């Protein structure tokens, strides 16, 4: 199949998959890739860099979002599409929602990722639990002090809402 036989969506997904495949056998990170597209052009791309950068947040989607935002000079991706080689994990899904793209496409499912040793079900199971019931001990401290910061934010005339 050549590029002319691919739909635009398939073309961009193929690029995300190519980025994922390029990480296989390397020391950069897991087999994941992502691209951000605006107006039919790739404006951000990334492959997983967790082990390369010793950064557990350097998933392909996050790397691609950071690249796209840098290239666009903005912190939101309105009017953009994200193509990920695999269904985004909970962290990446959160980053995607904060970035506010128009659409997200993915190739492999989270079940496919789990079968390859990348199982996020534990995190999905922890998220709905109250903080005090999660496996990592979590406690709230200095709530009143933190609320004062939010009050200052609400009153600020220099803030950039997002």
Coordinates of C-alpha atoms in Angstrom, one line a residue:
X1 CA 0.0 0.0 0.0
X2 CA 1.4 3.4 -0.9
X3 CA 0.6 6.8 0.7
X4 CA -2.0 7.5 -2.0
X5 CA -4.0 4.5 -0.9
X6 CA -4.2 5.8 2.7
X7 CA -6.8 8.1 4.1
X8 CA -5.4 11.2 5.8
X9 CA -6.2 9.6 9.2
X10 CA -4.5 6.4 8.3
X11 CA -1.5 8.3 7.1
X12 CA -1.0 10.1 10.4
X13 CA -1.7 7.0 12.4
X14 CA 0.9 5.2 10.3
X15 CA 3.4 7.9 11.4
X16 CA 2.6 7.4 15.0
X17 CA 3.1 3.7 14.6
X18 CA 6.4 4.3 12.8
X19 CA 7.6 6.4 15.8
X20 CA 6.6 3.6 18.1
X21 CA 8.3 0.9 16.0
X22 CA 11.5 3.1 16.0
X23 CA 11.7 2.7 19.8
X24 CA 11.6 -1.1 19.7
X25 CA 15.1 -2.4 20.5
X26 CA 16.4 1.0 21.5
X27 CA 17.1 2.5 24.9
X28 CA 14.7 5.4 24.6
X29 CA 11.6 3.9 26.0
X30 CA 8.6 1.7 25.3
X31 CA 7.0 1.0 21.9
X32 CA 4.8 4.0 21.7
X33 CA 4.5 6.9 19.3
X34 CA 2.2 9.9 18.8
X35 CA 1.8 12.9 16.5
X36 CA -0.3 16.1 16.7
X37 CA -1.8 17.3 13.5
X38 CA -3.2 20.8 12.7
X39 CA -4.6 21.7 9.3
X40 CA -3.3 18.5 7.7
X41 CA 0.3 19.0 8.9
X42 CA 2.2 17.3 11.8
X43 CA 3.1 20.0 14.2
X44 CA 4.3 17.8 17.1
X45 CA 5.6 14.3 17.4
X46 CA 7.0 12.0 20.0
X47 CA 8.1 8.6 20.9
X48 CA 8.2 7.2 24.4
X49 CA 11.3 8.6 26.2
X50 CA 10.8 7.2 29.7
X51 CA 14.0 5.3 30.0
X52 CA 16.1 7.7 27.9
X53 CA 15.2 10.7 30.1
X54 CA 14.6 8.8 33.4
X55 CA 11.2 10.5 33.3
X56 CA 8.1 8.5 34.0
X57 CA 6.0 11.2 32.4
X58 CA 7.8 11.1 29.0
X59 CA 5.1 9.0 27.3
X60 CA 4.7 9.5 23.6
X61 CA 1.5 11.5 23.9
X62 CA 3.0 13.9 26.5
X63 CA 6.2 14.3 24.4
X64 CA 4.1 15.0 21.3
X65 CA 1.9 17.5 23.2
X66 CA 4.9 19.3 24.5
X67 CA 6.5 19.5 21.1
X68 CA 3.2 20.7 19.5
X69 CA 2.6 23.4 22.1
X70 CA 6.2 24.6 21.8
X71 CA 5.9 24.8 18.0
X72 CA 2.6 26.6 18.2
X73 CA 3.5 28.9 21.0
X74 CA 0.5 28.0 23.0
X75 CA -0.6 25.7 25.9
X76 CA -3.7 24.4 24.2
X77 CA -4.2 22.3 21.1
X78 CA -7.6 23.5 19.9
X79 CA -8.2 22.6 16.3
X80 CA -5.6 19.8 16.5
X81 CA -5.9 16.0 16.3
X82 CA -3.8 13.6 18.2
X83 CA -2.8 10.2 16.8
X84 CA -1.4 7.7 19.2
X85 CA -0.1 4.2 18.4
X86 CA -1.9 2.9 21.5
X87 CA -4.9 3.9 23.6
X88 CA -3.7 6.6 26.0
X89 CA -2.9 5.7 29.6
X90 CA -4.7 7.6 32.4
X91 CA -1.8 10.1 32.7
X92 CA -1.8 10.8 29.0
X93 CA -5.5 11.0 28.8
X94 CA -5.4 13.7 31.5
X95 CA -2.7 15.6 29.5
X96 CA -4.9 15.2 26.4
X97 CA -7.9 16.7 28.1
X98 CA -5.9 19.6 29.5
X99 CA -4.5 20.3 26.0
X100 CA -8.0 20.3 24.5
X101 CA -7.5 18.8 21.1
X102 CA -10.5 18.4 18.8
X103 CA -10.1 14.6 18.4
X104 CA -8.0 11.7 19.4
X105 CA -7.3 8.5 17.4
X106 CA -5.5 5.4 18.6
X107 CA -4.4 2.1 17.1
X108 CA -3.7 -0.6 19.7
X109 CA -6.0 -0.9 22.7
X110 CA -5.0 -0.8 26.4
X111 CA -5.7 -4.6 26.4
X112 CA -3.1 -5.0 23.6
X113 CA -0.7 -3.0 25.6
X114 CA -1.3 -5.1 28.7
X115 CA -0.6 -8.3 26.7
X116 CA 2.8 -6.7 25.8
X117 CA 3.6 -6.0 29.5
X118 CA 2.2 -2.4 29.7
X119 CA -0.8 -2.9 32.0
X120 CA -2.5 0.2 33.2
X121 CA -5.5 -1.6 34.9
X122 CA -3.9 -1.0 38.3
X123 CA -4.0 2.8 37.8
X124 CA -7.5 2.7 36.4
X125 CA -8.6 0.7 39.5
X126 CA -6.9 3.3 41.9
X127 CA -8.4 6.4 40.4
X128 CA -12.0 6.1 41.6
X129 CA -11.0 5.2 45.1
X130 CA -11.1 7.9 47.8
X131 CA -7.5 9.1 48.4
X132 CA -7.3 7.4 51.9
X133 CA -8.1 4.1 50.3
X134 CA -5.5 4.1 47.6
X135 CA -2.4 1.9 47.8
X136 CA 0.0 4.8 48.0
X137 CA -0.7 6.5 51.3
X138 CA -2.2 9.9 50.6
X139 CA -3.1 12.6 53.2
X140 CA -4.3 16.1 53.0
X141 CA -2.3 18.8 54.7
X142 CA -2.6 22.6 55.1
X143 CA -5.9 22.9 53.2
X144 CA -6.7 26.4 54.5
X145 CA -3.2 27.7 53.4
X146 CA -3.7 26.2 49.9
X147 CA -7.1 27.8 49.6
X148 CA -5.6 31.2 50.2
X149 CA -3.5 30.7 47.0
X150 CA -6.6 29.9 45.0
X151 CA -8.3 33.0 46.5
X152 CA -5.2 35.1 45.3
X153 CA -5.5 33.5 41.8
X154 CA -9.2 34.4 41.6
X155 CA -8.4 38.0 42.5
X156 CA -5.4 38.4 40.2
X157 CA -5.8 40.6 37.1
X158 CA -2.6 39.0 35.6
X159 CA -3.8 35.4 35.3
X160 CA -4.2 33.6 32.0
X161 CA -7.3 31.3 32.4
X162 CA -7.1 27.8 31.1

